[in-house]
Amino acid sequence: CQDRVKPEARQVVRRLQDEFGIEVHMVTGDNRRAAAAVARQAGVPPSHVHSEVMPEGKVDIVNEIRGELHPATAGRYRRIGTISESLVAMVGDGINDGPALSQADVGIALGAGTEVAIDCADIVLTRSDLSDVLCVLHLARATFLRIRLNFVWAFGYNVVAIPMYSALI
């Protein structure tokens, strides 16, 4: 019995790779053959397919990918005091995804997922539509851009206002 691939999966994977420059991995407990078939339909490169993985193995893979992105942090469970643009995000919906969702820098649970997955995630998508992951990324980028813009305005205001106020005193 082969898992059904969500109709939007191929487009979402392509956009994550092309638009956002995100390296997509598929981590599943399914056997190699089923995982390869699903990955092929979804557009995930064969080298990024991890099959027959138990829940604790998913945590190890999240840490392994993090180590590849951040060689200095390989083997550690938490990065402390470092800032980088490379983060590990995990999207899941099952009880087996819970530990990896909580271990990833950003855990995203699909709304129709298990309560464990939803409790472990940082973000819960109310629908089980993978294209909502793209919406989350667009929203996060817009929010971060707004924060940067606010810092620029606050800095500019203080550069002008503080000297003016000092001159009045």
PDB file of C-alpha atoms in Angstrom:
ATOM      1  CA  CYS A   1       0.000   0.000   0.000  1.00  0.00           C
ATOM      2  CA  GLN A   2       1.551   3.270  -1.102  1.00  0.00           C
ATOM      3  CA  ASP A   3       0.972   6.624   0.581  1.00  0.00           C
ATOM      4  CA  ARG A   4      -0.962   9.165  -1.407  1.00  0.00           C
ATOM      5  CA  VAL A   5       0.967  12.240  -2.395  1.00  0.00           C
ATOM      6  CA  LYS A   6      -0.854  15.491  -1.766  1.00  0.00           C
ATOM      7  CA  PRO A   7      -1.708  17.131  -5.108  1.00  0.00           C
ATOM      8  CA  GLU A   8       0.156  20.318  -4.189  1.00  0.00           C
ATOM      9  CA  ALA A   9       3.319  18.526  -2.978  1.00  0.00           C
ATOM     10  CA  ARG A  10       5.372  18.734  -6.189  1.00  0.00           C
ATOM     11  CA  GLN A  11       4.677  22.450  -6.652  1.00  0.00           C
ATOM     12  CA  VAL A  12       5.402  23.222  -2.978  1.00  0.00           C
ATOM     13  CA  VAL A  13       8.711  21.319  -3.068  1.00  0.00           C
ATOM     14  CA  ARG A  14       9.725  23.072  -6.299  1.00  0.00           C
ATOM     15  CA  ARG A  15       8.874  26.504  -4.891  1.00  0.00           C
ATOM     16  CA  LEU A  16      10.698  25.793  -1.625  1.00  0.00           C
ATOM     17  CA  GLN A  17      13.779  24.889  -3.648  1.00  0.00           C
ATOM     18  CA  ASP A  18      13.572  27.592  -6.336  1.00  0.00           C
ATOM     19  CA  GLU A  19      11.996  30.574  -4.576  1.00  0.00           C
ATOM     20  CA  PHE A  20      13.362  30.132  -1.089  1.00  0.00           C
ATOM     21  CA  GLY A  21      16.557  28.143  -1.752  1.00  0.00           C
ATOM     22  CA  ILE A  22      15.469  25.520   0.768  1.00  0.00           C
ATOM     23  CA  GLU A  23      16.964  22.050   0.723  1.00  0.00           C
ATOM     24  CA  VAL A  24      14.031  19.628   1.059  1.00  0.00           C
ATOM     25  CA  HIS A  25      14.467  16.232   2.736  1.00  0.00           C
ATOM     26  CA  MET A  26      11.856  13.523   3.178  1.00  0.00           C
ATOM     27  CA  VAL A  27      12.051  11.505   6.402  1.00  0.00           C
ATOM     28  CA  THR A  28       9.634   8.595   6.720  1.00  0.00           C
ATOM     29  CA  GLY A  29       9.089   5.294   8.455  1.00  0.00           C
ATOM     30  CA  ASP A  30       7.936   3.766   5.164  1.00  0.00           C
ATOM     31  CA  ASN A  31      10.062   1.201   3.319  1.00  0.00           C
ATOM     32  CA  ARG A  32      12.617   2.309   0.734  1.00  0.00           C
ATOM     33  CA  ARG A  33      10.518   1.457  -2.306  1.00  0.00           C
ATOM     34  CA  ALA A  34       7.416   3.303  -1.116  1.00  0.00           C
ATOM     35  CA  ALA A  35       9.511   6.279   0.042  1.00  0.00           C
ATOM     36  CA  ALA A  36      11.316   6.478  -3.302  1.00  0.00           C
ATOM     37  CA  ALA A  37       8.008   6.426  -5.200  1.00  0.00           C
ATOM     38  CA  VAL A  38       6.501   9.177  -3.042  1.00  0.00           C
ATOM     39  CA  ALA A  39       9.678  11.270  -3.241  1.00  0.00           C
ATOM     40  CA  ARG A  40       9.765  10.920  -7.029  1.00  0.00           C
ATOM     41  CA  GLN A  41       6.144  12.132  -7.276  1.00  0.00           C
ATOM     42  CA  ALA A  42       6.822  15.020  -4.869  1.00  0.00           C
ATOM     43  CA  GLY A  43      10.062  16.072  -6.561  1.00  0.00           C
ATOM     44  CA  VAL A  44      12.361  15.339  -3.607  1.00  0.00           C
ATOM     45  CA  PRO A  45      15.883  14.398  -4.763  1.00  0.00           C
ATOM     46  CA  PRO A  46      16.707  10.696  -4.133  1.00  0.00           C
ATOM     47  CA  SER A  47      19.769  11.701  -2.087  1.00  0.00           C
ATOM     48  CA  HIS A  48      17.460  13.522   0.347  1.00  0.00           C
ATOM     49  CA  VAL A  49      15.143  10.591   1.047  1.00  0.00           C
ATOM     50  CA  HIS A  50      15.489   8.943   4.461  1.00  0.00           C
ATOM     51  CA  SER A  51      13.301   5.838   4.720  1.00  0.00           C
ATOM     52  CA  GLU A  52      12.573   3.195   7.366  1.00  0.00           C
ATOM     53  CA  VAL A  53      13.305   5.763  10.084  1.00  0.00           C
ATOM     54  CA  MET A  54      12.000   5.288  13.628  1.00  0.00           C
ATOM     55  CA  PRO A  55      10.865   8.394  15.608  1.00  0.00           C
ATOM     56  CA  GLU A  56      14.194   8.739  17.459  1.00  0.00           C
ATOM     57  CA  GLY A  57      15.947   8.379  14.105  1.00  0.00           C
ATOM     58  CA  LYS A  58      14.041  11.410  12.829  1.00  0.00           C
ATOM     59  CA  VAL A  59      15.554  13.451  15.669  1.00  0.00           C
ATOM     60  CA  ASP A  60      19.004  12.176  14.674  1.00  0.00           C
ATOM     61  CA  ILE A  61      18.401  13.193  11.054  1.00  0.00           C
ATOM     62  CA  VAL A  62      17.293  16.689  12.111  1.00  0.00           C
ATOM     63  CA  ASN A  63      20.529  16.993  14.109  1.00  0.00           C
ATOM     64  CA  GLU A  64      22.570  15.552  11.243  1.00  0.00           C
ATOM     65  CA  ILE A  65      21.145  18.088   8.788  1.00  0.00           C
ATOM     66  CA  ARG A  66      21.744  20.858  11.319  1.00  0.00           C
ATOM     67  CA  GLY A  67      25.357  19.669  11.645  1.00  0.00           C
ATOM     68  CA  GLU A  68      25.793  19.870   7.867  1.00  0.00           C
ATOM     69  CA  LEU A  69      24.467  23.430   7.909  1.00  0.00           C
ATOM     70  CA  HIS A  70      26.430  24.359  11.033  1.00  0.00           C
ATOM     71  CA  PRO A  71      29.565  22.155  11.315  1.00  0.00           C
ATOM     72  CA  ALA A  72      30.518  23.813  14.610  1.00  0.00           C
ATOM     73  CA  THR A  73      27.301  22.581  16.215  1.00  0.00           C
ATOM     74  CA  ALA A  74      27.350  19.011  14.947  1.00  0.00           C
ATOM     75  CA  GLY A  75      26.403  16.579  17.667  1.00  0.00           C
ATOM     76  CA  ARG A  76      24.896  19.234  19.956  1.00  0.00           C
ATOM     77  CA  TYR A  77      21.171  19.275  20.557  1.00  0.00           C
ATOM     78  CA  ARG A  78      20.795  23.040  20.932  1.00  0.00           C
ATOM     79  CA  ARG A  79      22.614  25.975  19.400  1.00  0.00           C
ATOM     80  CA  ILE A  80      23.254  28.550  22.079  1.00  0.00           C
ATOM     81  CA  GLY A  81      24.331  32.070  21.265  1.00  0.00           C
ATOM     82  CA  THR A  82      24.731  31.611  17.520  1.00  0.00           C
ATOM     83  CA  ILE A  83      22.788  33.321  14.784  1.00  0.00           C
ATOM     84  CA  SER A  84      22.617  31.940  11.291  1.00  0.00           C
ATOM     85  CA  GLU A  85      20.372  32.181   8.277  1.00  0.00           C
ATOM     86  CA  SER A  86      20.357  28.392   7.934  1.00  0.00           C
ATOM     87  CA  LEU A  87      17.732  26.690  10.040  1.00  0.00           C
ATOM     88  CA  VAL A  88      16.145  23.252  10.084  1.00  0.00           C
ATOM     89  CA  ALA A  89      12.373  23.158   9.754  1.00  0.00           C
ATOM     90  CA  MET A  90      10.311  19.996  10.060  1.00  0.00           C
ATOM     91  CA  VAL A  91       6.793  19.512   8.728  1.00  0.00           C
ATOM     92  CA  GLY A  92       4.860  16.577  10.131  1.00  0.00           C
ATOM     93  CA  ASP A  93       1.471  15.280  11.150  1.00  0.00           C
ATOM     94  CA  GLY A  94       1.941  12.030  13.012  1.00  0.00           C
ATOM     95  CA  ILE A  95       2.770  10.833  16.487  1.00  0.00           C
ATOM     96  CA  ASN A  96       6.116   9.624  15.116  1.00  0.00           C
ATOM     97  CA  ASP A  97       6.972  13.187  14.052  1.00  0.00           C
ATOM     98  CA  GLY A  98       6.573  14.738  17.518  1.00  0.00           C
ATOM     99  CA  PRO A  99      10.161  14.402  18.753  1.00  0.00           C
ATOM    100  CA  ALA A 100      11.639  15.702  15.482  1.00  0.00           C
ATOM    101  CA  LEU A 101       9.140  18.587  15.367  1.00  0.00           C
ATOM    102  CA  SER A 102      10.275  19.720  18.793  1.00  0.00           C
ATOM    103  CA  GLN A 103      13.976  19.217  17.940  1.00  0.00           C
ATOM    104  CA  ALA A 104      13.886  21.236  14.713  1.00  0.00           C
ATOM    105  CA  ASP A 105      14.516  24.973  14.800  1.00  0.00           C
ATOM    106  CA  VAL A 106      10.959  25.367  13.491  1.00  0.00           C
ATOM    107  CA  GLY A 107       8.383  22.607  13.819  1.00  0.00           C
ATOM    108  CA  ILE A 108       5.301  22.851  11.615  1.00  0.00           C
ATOM    109  CA  ALA A 109       2.344  20.527  12.230  1.00  0.00           C
ATOM    110  CA  LEU A 110      -0.399  19.982   9.716  1.00  0.00           C
ATOM    111  CA  GLY A 111      -3.846  20.643  11.168  1.00  0.00           C
ATOM    112  CA  ALA A 112      -5.216  17.143  10.604  1.00  0.00           C
ATOM    113  CA  GLY A 113      -2.248  15.713  12.484  1.00  0.00           C
ATOM    114  CA  THR A 114      -2.155  13.963  15.811  1.00  0.00           C
ATOM    115  CA  GLU A 115      -2.392  15.849  19.073  1.00  0.00           C
ATOM    116  CA  VAL A 116       1.232  14.924  19.844  1.00  0.00           C
ATOM    117  CA  ALA A 117       2.474  16.524  16.622  1.00  0.00           C
ATOM    118  CA  ILE A 118       0.367  19.617  17.224  1.00  0.00           C
ATOM    119  CA  ASP A 119       1.640  19.947  20.823  1.00  0.00           C
ATOM    120  CA  CYS A 120       5.287  19.605  19.755  1.00  0.00           C
ATOM    121  CA  ALA A 121       5.137  22.077  16.874  1.00  0.00           C
ATOM    122  CA  ASP A 122       5.981  25.771  16.898  1.00  0.00           C
ATOM    123  CA  ILE A 123       3.455  26.451  14.137  1.00  0.00           C
ATOM    124  CA  VAL A 124       0.183  24.614  13.510  1.00  0.00           C
ATOM    125  CA  LEU A 125      -1.419  24.923  10.100  1.00  0.00           C
ATOM    126  CA  THR A 126      -5.181  24.719  10.471  1.00  0.00           C
ATOM    127  CA  ARG A 127      -5.576  23.059   7.089  1.00  0.00           C
ATOM    128  CA  SER A 128      -3.574  20.081   5.878  1.00  0.00           C
ATOM    129  CA  ASP A 129      -2.559  21.939   2.740  1.00  0.00           C
ATOM    130  CA  LEU A 130       1.196  21.933   2.165  1.00  0.00           C
ATOM    131  CA  SER A 131       0.996  25.228   0.258  1.00  0.00           C
ATOM    132  CA  ASP A 132       0.295  26.856   3.619  1.00  0.00           C
ATOM    133  CA  VAL A 133       3.982  26.240   4.422  1.00  0.00           C
ATOM    134  CA  LEU A 134       4.767  28.742   1.664  1.00  0.00           C
ATOM    135  CA  CYS A 135       2.347  31.228   3.241  1.00  0.00           C
ATOM    136  CA  VAL A 136       4.126  30.804   6.589  1.00  0.00           C
ATOM    137  CA  LEU A 137       7.478  31.529   4.946  1.00  0.00           C
ATOM    138  CA  HIS A 138       6.139  34.606   3.159  1.00  0.00           C
ATOM    139  CA  LEU A 139       4.603  35.864   6.414  1.00  0.00           C
ATOM    140  CA  ALA A 140       7.835  35.246   8.331  1.00  0.00           C
ATOM    141  CA  ARG A 141       9.878  37.139   5.726  1.00  0.00           C
ATOM    142  CA  ALA A 142       7.445  40.061   5.707  1.00  0.00           C
ATOM    143  CA  THR A 143       7.466  40.201   9.506  1.00  0.00           C
ATOM    144  CA  PHE A 144      11.249  40.133   9.659  1.00  0.00           C
ATOM    145  CA  LEU A 145      11.452  42.866   7.010  1.00  0.00           C
ATOM    146  CA  ARG A 146       9.031  44.993   9.059  1.00  0.00           C
ATOM    147  CA  ILE A 147      11.145  44.481  12.194  1.00  0.00           C
ATOM    148  CA  ARG A 148      14.270  45.586  10.322  1.00  0.00           C
ATOM    149  CA  LEU A 149      12.463  48.616   8.952  1.00  0.00           C
ATOM    150  CA  ASN A 150      11.267  49.559  12.443  1.00  0.00           C
ATOM    151  CA  PHE A 151      14.834  49.359  13.748  1.00  0.00           C
ATOM    152  CA  VAL A 152      16.017  51.676  10.962  1.00  0.00           C
ATOM    153  CA  TRP A 153      13.266  54.202  11.703  1.00  0.00           C
ATOM    154  CA  ALA A 154      13.873  54.022  15.465  1.00  0.00           C
ATOM    155  CA  PHE A 155      17.613  54.494  14.991  1.00  0.00           C
ATOM    156  CA  GLY A 156      17.064  57.438  12.623  1.00  0.00           C
ATOM    157  CA  TYR A 157      14.569  59.038  14.992  1.00  0.00           C
ATOM    158  CA  ASN A 158      16.955  58.697  17.946  1.00  0.00           C
ATOM    159  CA  VAL A 159      19.889  60.071  15.949  1.00  0.00           C
ATOM    160  CA  VAL A 160      17.866  63.210  15.266  1.00  0.00           C
ATOM    161  CA  ALA A 161      15.675  63.504  18.387  1.00  0.00           C
ATOM    162  CA  ILE A 162      18.227  62.894  21.144  1.00  0.00           C
ATOM    163  CA  PRO A 163      20.616  65.680  20.030  1.00  0.00           C
ATOM    164  CA  MET A 164      17.670  68.059  19.528  1.00  0.00           C
ATOM    165  CA  TYR A 165      16.304  67.277  22.979  1.00  0.00           C
ATOM    166  CA  SER A 166      19.788  67.671  24.491  1.00  0.00           C
ATOM    167  CA  ALA A 167      20.126  71.093  22.880  1.00  0.00           C
ATOM    168  CA  LEU A 168      16.815  72.211  24.428  1.00  0.00           C
ATOM    169  CA  ILE A 169      17.831  71.265  27.969  1.00  0.00           C
TER     170      ILE A 169
END
